[in-house]
Steps between C-alpha positions, in 0.01 A plus 500: 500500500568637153766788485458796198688816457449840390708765350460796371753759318834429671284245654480294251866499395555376874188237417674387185863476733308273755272295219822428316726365835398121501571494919195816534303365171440156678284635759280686269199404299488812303633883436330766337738799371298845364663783331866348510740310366723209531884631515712447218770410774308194588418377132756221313634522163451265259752335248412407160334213592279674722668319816558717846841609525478598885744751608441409892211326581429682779424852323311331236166415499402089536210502284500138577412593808235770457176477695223309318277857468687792399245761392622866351323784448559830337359757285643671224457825649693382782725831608701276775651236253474550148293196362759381237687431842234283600444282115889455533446344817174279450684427156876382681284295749285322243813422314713387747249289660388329199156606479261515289246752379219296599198796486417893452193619609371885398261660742415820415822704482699272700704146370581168711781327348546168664827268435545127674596193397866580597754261458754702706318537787457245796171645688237475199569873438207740368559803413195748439608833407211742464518822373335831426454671147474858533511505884714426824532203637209298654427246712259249359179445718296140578294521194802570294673184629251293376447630158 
């Protein structure tokens, strides 16, 4: 059986807790986060050379270890988390995983950025992060998904 998760809001912050703990991410497939953010208490710093400097491993995120399909969504009229909140995130993650902006897709008033390709992560991460010009945040239907 495959395993996904859903958060939303706080939701997703708690989504983005249990994505990044390689002994929970193991048993999922995929997590979908909407409208939040990934905590700055679970992100590494980087040194000049752009290598993790891991306070304790076990507050900070294992991108390594990140589900293969991690899909965020938000709008930019978002009023629950601010969508700079949410870039920051999708941007950390792509980083720190090694990935790749590997397409964008525009449809209508609303943008798929997808990264992969990333060296840092064990599962054959993709990330999809789709998000909403003008509008709150949106989940993408079957016709959308194959575009």
């Amino acid at each position: 059986a495959k395993v996904f998760l859903f958060g939303y809001s706080g939701g997703a912050r708690m989504a983005w807790r249990l994505a990044c703990d390689p002994e929970i991410s193991n048993l999922l497939d995929g997590v979908s986060m909407a409208a939040g953010l990934l905590p700055t208490s679970l992100q590494n710093d980087f040194d000049e050379d752009e290598k993790f400097i891991a306070e304790a491993e076990s507050s900070s995120c294992r991108v390594d270890q990140l589900p293969p399909s991690v899909v965020v969504l938000h709008g930019d009229l978002d009023t629950t988390t601010n969508v700079e909140f949410a870039n920051q995130s999708i941007e950390w993650v792509a980083r720190s995983a090694g990935c790749e902006l590997t397409g964008v897709r525009v449809i209508g008033n609303e943008i798929l950025e997808e990264y992969s390709n990333c060296t840092n992560n064990d599962r054959r991460l993709i990330l999809s992060y789709y998000r909403r010009v003008g509008g709150l945040h949106i989940t993408p239907d079957k016709e959308q998904m194959q575009r």
